[in-house]
Short mmCIF file of C-alpha atoms and ligand atoms in Angstrom, two decimals:
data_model
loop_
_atom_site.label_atom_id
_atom_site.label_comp_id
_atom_site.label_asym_id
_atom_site.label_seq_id
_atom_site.Cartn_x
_atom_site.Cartn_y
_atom_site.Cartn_z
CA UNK A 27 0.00 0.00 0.00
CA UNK A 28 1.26 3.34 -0.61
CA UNK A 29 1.52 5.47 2.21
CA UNK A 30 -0.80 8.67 2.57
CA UNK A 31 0.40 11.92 2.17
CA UNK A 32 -0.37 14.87 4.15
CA UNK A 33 0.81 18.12 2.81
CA UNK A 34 0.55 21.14 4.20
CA UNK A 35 0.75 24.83 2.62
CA UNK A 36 1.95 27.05 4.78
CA UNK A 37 1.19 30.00 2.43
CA UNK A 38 2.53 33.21 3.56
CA UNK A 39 2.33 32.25 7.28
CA UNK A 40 5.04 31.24 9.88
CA UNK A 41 8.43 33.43 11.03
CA UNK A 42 11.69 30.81 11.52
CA UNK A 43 10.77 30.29 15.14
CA UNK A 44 7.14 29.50 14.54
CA UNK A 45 8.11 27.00 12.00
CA UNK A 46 10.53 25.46 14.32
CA UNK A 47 8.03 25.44 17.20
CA UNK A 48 5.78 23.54 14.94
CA UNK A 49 8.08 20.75 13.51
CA UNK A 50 9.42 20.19 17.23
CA UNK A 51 6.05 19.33 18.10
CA UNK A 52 4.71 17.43 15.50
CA UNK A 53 8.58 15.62 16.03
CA UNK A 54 7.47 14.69 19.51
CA UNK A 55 3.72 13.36 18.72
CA UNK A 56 3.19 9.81 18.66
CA UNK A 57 2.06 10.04 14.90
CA UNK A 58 2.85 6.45 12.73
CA UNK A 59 5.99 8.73 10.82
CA UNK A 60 6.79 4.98 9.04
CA UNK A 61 3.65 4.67 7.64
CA UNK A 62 2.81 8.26 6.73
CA UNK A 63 4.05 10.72 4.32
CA UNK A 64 4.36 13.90 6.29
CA UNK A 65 5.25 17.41 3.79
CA UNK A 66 5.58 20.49 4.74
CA UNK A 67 5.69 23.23 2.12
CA UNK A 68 6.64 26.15 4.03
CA UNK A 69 7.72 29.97 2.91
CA UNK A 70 11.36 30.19 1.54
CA UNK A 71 12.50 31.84 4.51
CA UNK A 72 12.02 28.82 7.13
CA UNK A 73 13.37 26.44 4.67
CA UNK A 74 16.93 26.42 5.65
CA UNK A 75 16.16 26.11 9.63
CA UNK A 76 13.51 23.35 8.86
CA UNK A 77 16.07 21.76 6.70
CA UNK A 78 18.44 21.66 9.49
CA UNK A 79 16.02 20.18 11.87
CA UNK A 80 15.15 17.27 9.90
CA UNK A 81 19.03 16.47 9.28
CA UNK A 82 19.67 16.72 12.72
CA UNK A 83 16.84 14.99 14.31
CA UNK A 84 16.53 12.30 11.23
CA UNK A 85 12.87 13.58 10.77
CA UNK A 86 11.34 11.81 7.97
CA UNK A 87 9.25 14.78 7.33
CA UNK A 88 9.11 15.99 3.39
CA UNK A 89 10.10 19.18 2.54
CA UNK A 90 8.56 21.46 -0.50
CA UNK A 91 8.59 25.13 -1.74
CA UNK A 92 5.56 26.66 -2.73
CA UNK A 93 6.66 28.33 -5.98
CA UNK A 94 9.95 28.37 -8.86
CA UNK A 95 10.94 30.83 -11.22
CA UNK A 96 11.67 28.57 -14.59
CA UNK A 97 14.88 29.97 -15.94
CA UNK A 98 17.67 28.55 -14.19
CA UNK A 99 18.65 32.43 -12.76
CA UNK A 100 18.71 35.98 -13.94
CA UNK A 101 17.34 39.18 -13.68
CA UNK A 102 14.37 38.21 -12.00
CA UNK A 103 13.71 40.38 -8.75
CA UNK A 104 11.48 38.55 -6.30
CA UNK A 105 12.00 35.41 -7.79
CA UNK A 106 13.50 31.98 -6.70
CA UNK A 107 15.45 29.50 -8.51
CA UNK A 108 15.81 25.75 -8.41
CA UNK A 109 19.23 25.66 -7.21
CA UNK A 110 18.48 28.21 -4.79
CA UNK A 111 15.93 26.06 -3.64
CA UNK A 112 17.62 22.62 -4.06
CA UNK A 113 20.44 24.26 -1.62
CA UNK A 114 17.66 23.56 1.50
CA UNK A 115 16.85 19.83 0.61
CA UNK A 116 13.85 20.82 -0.63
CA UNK A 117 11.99 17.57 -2.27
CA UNK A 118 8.63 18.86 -3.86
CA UNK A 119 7.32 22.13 -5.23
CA UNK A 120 4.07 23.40 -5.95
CA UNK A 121 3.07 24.54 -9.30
CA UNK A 122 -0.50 25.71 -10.73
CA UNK A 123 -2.17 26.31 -6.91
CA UNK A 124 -5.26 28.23 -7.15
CA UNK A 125 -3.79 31.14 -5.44
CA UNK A 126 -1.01 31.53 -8.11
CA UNK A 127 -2.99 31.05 -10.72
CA UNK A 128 -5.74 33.74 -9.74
CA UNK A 129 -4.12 36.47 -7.20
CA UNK A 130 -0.37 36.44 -9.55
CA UNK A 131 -2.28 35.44 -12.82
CA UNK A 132 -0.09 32.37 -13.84
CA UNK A 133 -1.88 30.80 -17.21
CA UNK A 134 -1.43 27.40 -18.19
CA UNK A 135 1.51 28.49 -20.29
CA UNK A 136 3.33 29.87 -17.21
CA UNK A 137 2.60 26.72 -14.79
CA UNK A 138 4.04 24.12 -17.48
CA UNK A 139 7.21 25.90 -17.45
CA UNK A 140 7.68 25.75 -14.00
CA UNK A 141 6.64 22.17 -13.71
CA UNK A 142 8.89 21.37 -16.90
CA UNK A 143 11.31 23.04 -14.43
CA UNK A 144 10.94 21.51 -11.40
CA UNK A 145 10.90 17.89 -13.03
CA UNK A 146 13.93 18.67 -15.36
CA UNK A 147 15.81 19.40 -11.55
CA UNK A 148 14.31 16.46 -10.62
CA UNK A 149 12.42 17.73 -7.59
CA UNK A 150 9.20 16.22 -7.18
CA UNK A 151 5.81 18.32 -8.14
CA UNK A 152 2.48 18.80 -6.22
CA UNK A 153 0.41 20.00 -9.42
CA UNK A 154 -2.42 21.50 -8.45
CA UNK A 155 -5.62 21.90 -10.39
CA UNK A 156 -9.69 22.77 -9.87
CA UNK A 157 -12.47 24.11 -11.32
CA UNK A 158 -13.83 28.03 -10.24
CA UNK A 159 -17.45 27.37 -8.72
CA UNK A 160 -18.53 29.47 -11.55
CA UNK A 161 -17.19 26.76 -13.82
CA UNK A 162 -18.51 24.31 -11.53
CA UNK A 163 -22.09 25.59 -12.07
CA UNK A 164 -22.22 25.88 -15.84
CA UNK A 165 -21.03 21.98 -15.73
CA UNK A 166 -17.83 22.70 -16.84
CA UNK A 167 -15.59 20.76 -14.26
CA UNK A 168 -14.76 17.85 -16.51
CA UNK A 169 -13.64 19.96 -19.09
CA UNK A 170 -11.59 22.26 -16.92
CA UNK A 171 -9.66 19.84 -15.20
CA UNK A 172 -9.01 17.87 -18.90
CA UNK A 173 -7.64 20.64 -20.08
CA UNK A 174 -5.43 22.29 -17.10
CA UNK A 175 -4.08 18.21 -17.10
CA UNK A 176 -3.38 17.94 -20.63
CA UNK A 177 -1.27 21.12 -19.97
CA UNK A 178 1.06 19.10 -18.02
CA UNK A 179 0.65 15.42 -19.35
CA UNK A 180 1.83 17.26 -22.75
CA UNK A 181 5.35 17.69 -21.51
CA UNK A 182 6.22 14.66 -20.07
CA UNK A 183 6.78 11.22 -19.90
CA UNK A 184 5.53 8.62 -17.94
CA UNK A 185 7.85 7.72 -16.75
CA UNK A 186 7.69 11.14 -14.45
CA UNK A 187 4.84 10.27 -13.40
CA UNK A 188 6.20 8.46 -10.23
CA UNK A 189 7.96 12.18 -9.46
CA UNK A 190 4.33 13.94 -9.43
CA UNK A 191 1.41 14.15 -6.77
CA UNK A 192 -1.43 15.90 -8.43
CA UNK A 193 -3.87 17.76 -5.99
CA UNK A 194 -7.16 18.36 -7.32
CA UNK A 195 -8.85 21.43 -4.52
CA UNK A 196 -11.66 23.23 -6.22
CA UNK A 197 -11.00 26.90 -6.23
CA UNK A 198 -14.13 27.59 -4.19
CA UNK A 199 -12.99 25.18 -1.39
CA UNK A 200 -9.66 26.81 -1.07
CA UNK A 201 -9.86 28.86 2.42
CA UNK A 202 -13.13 29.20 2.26
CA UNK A 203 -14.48 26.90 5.09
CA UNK A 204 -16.49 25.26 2.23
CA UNK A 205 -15.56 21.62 1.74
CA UNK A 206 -16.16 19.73 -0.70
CA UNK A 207 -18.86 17.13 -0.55
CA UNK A 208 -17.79 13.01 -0.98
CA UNK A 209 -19.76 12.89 -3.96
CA UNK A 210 -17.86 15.83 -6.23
CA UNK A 211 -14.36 14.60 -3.96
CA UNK A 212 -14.93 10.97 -5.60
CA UNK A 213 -16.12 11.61 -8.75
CA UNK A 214 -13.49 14.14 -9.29
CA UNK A 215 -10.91 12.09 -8.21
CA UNK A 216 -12.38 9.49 -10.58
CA UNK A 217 -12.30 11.70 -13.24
CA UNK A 218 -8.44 12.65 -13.24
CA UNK A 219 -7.16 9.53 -12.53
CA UNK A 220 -9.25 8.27 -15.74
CA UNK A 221 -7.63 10.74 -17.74
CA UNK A 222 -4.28 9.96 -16.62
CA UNK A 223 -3.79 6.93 -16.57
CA UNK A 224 -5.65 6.84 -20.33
CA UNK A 225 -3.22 8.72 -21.61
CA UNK A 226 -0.07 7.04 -20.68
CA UNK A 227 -2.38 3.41 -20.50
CA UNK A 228 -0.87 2.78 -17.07
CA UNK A 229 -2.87 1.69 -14.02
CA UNK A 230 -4.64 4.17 -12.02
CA UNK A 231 -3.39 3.02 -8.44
CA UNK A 232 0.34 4.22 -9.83
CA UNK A 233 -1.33 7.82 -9.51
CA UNK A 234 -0.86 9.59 -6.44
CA UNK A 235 -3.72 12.20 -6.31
CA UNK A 236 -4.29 14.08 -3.31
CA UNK A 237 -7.79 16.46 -2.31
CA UNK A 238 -7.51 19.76 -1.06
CA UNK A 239 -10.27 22.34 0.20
CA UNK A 240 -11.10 23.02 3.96
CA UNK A 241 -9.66 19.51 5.03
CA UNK A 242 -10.24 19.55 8.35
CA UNK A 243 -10.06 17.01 11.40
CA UNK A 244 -13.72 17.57 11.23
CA UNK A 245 -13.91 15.69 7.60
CA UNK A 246 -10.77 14.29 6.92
CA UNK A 247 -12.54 10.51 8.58
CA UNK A 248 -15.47 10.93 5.19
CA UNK A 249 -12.60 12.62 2.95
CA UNK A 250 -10.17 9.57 3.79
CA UNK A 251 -12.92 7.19 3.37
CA UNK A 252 -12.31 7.32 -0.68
CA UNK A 253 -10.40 4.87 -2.26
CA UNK A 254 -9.14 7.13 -5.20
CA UNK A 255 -8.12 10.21 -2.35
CA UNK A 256 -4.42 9.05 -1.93
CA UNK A 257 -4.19 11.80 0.65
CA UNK A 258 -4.25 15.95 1.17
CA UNK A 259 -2.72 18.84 0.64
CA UNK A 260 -4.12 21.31 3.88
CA UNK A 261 -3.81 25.10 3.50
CA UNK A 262 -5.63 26.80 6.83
CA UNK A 263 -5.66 23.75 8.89
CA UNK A 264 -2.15 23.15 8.52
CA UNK A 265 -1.01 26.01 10.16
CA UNK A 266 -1.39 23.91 13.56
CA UNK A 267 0.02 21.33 14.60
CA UNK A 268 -2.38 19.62 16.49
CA UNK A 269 -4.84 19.88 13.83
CA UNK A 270 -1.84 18.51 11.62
CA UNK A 271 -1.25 15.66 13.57
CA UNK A 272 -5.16 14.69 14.12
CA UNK A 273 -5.86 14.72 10.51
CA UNK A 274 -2.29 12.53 9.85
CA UNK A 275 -3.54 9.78 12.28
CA UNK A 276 -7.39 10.19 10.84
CA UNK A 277 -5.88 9.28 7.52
CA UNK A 278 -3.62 6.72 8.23
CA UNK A 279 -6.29 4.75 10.33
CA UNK A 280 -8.73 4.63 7.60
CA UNK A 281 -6.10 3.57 4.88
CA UNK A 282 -5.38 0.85 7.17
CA UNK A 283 -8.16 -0.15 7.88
CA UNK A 284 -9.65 0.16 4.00
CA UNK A 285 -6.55 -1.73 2.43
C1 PEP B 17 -4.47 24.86 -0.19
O1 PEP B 17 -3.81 25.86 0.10
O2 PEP B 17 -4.12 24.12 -1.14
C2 PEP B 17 -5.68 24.55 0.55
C3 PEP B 17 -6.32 23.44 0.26
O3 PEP B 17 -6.06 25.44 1.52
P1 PEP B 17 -7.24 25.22 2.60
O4 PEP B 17 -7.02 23.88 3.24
O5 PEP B 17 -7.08 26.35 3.56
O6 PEP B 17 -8.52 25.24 1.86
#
């Protein structure tokens, strides 16, 4: 069985020492580390002191960036590169989140450079994707998702595909409180993993696919409870540990028990 993931996105929250106070604690839980896989995407400026945590301490916790600039450096001001970024340890990076793609207005065209980039450095991705609620609503989900995949399954070859977890969070589920219901979690889920594994005719259990959109302790037990949900990626919730931890064990329980 593959192990869950639980990602979390910091966003643009935690100083060094609040990042620190949270890995130390979620170090010193009793959560099933083995079994789990723990990531913590956190702002560029905690990576380096998180990295040296899990070196010292031989955490098995993940570490990911939440954004790369695709040239390899220049004159970009603001911007990050990968070997800036590989400098930290970092393993995954996020590409196409809702939050890049509406508040910094990355299009498709943008998003598949960066994930040519991060693959071609042979980090690991977290490609994000979702339908608006607008789209939702004019029954456009299947179509949306199709294409913002198709972006990306374009580019590379299977082959990568063991280097990618895709998240699928609808946009309007994405810090709003508003989950989404098992029904449009599963048949989402469903969907993309159909249209993956299609196009490179591989088995849809090689797919790691993770939800994300107001996972909380309060729904990650129904969330966890679908077979094609391979795990989460946790924006708000994430930001606390305890919450962290609780949704981790809620996760790996249920995959247990489902196997
Ligand atoms: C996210 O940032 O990808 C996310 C899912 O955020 P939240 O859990 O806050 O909805």
């Amino acid at each position: 069985m593959k192990k869950p993931i639980v990602a979390a996105n910091w966003k643009m929250y935690k100083t060094i020492k609040e990042s620190l106070t949270f890995i130390e604690k979620l170090n010193s839980t009793n959560l099933d580390f083995d079994n789990l896989r723990l990531i913590i995407c956190a702002p560029f400026t905690s990576l380096n002191s998180l990295n040296n945590f899990i070196q010292s301490s031989n955490s098995s916790v993940e570490l990911g960036a939440q954004n790369i600039h695709h040239e390899s450096e220049g004159a970009y001001t603001g911007e990050i590169s990968a070997s800036m970024l590989s400098e930290h340890n970092i393993q995954h990076i996020i590409v196409g989140h809702s939050e890049r793609r509406t508040l910094f207005n990355e299009d498709d065209e943008l998003i598949v450079k960066k994930a040519k980039k991060v693959l071609e450095e042979n980090f690991n991705l977290i490609f994000c994707i979702g339908e608006t609620l607008e789209q939702r609503e004019e029954g456009k989900t299947e179509k949306i998702l199709e294409g913002e995949l198709n972006c990306l399954l374009a580019i590379i070859n299977k082959d990568k595909l063991g280097k990618i977890i895709f998240a699928y969070g609808p946009v309007w589920a994405i810090g709003t409180g508003l989950s989404a219901s098992f029904d449009q979690v599963k048949d989402a889920h469903i969907l993309v993993r159909k249209i993956i594994s299609d196009y490179f005719n591989i088995s849809s259990d090689q797919i790691d696919l993770v939800y994300g959109g107001s996972v909380k302790s309060t729904n990650a037990n129904e969330l966890s409870q679908i077979n094609e949900v391979s795990g989460f990626l946790i924006g708000g919730a994430s930001l606390d540990v305890e919450h962290y931890t609780k949704i981790s064990k809620i996760i790996n329980e249920v995959k247990k028990i489902n196997v």
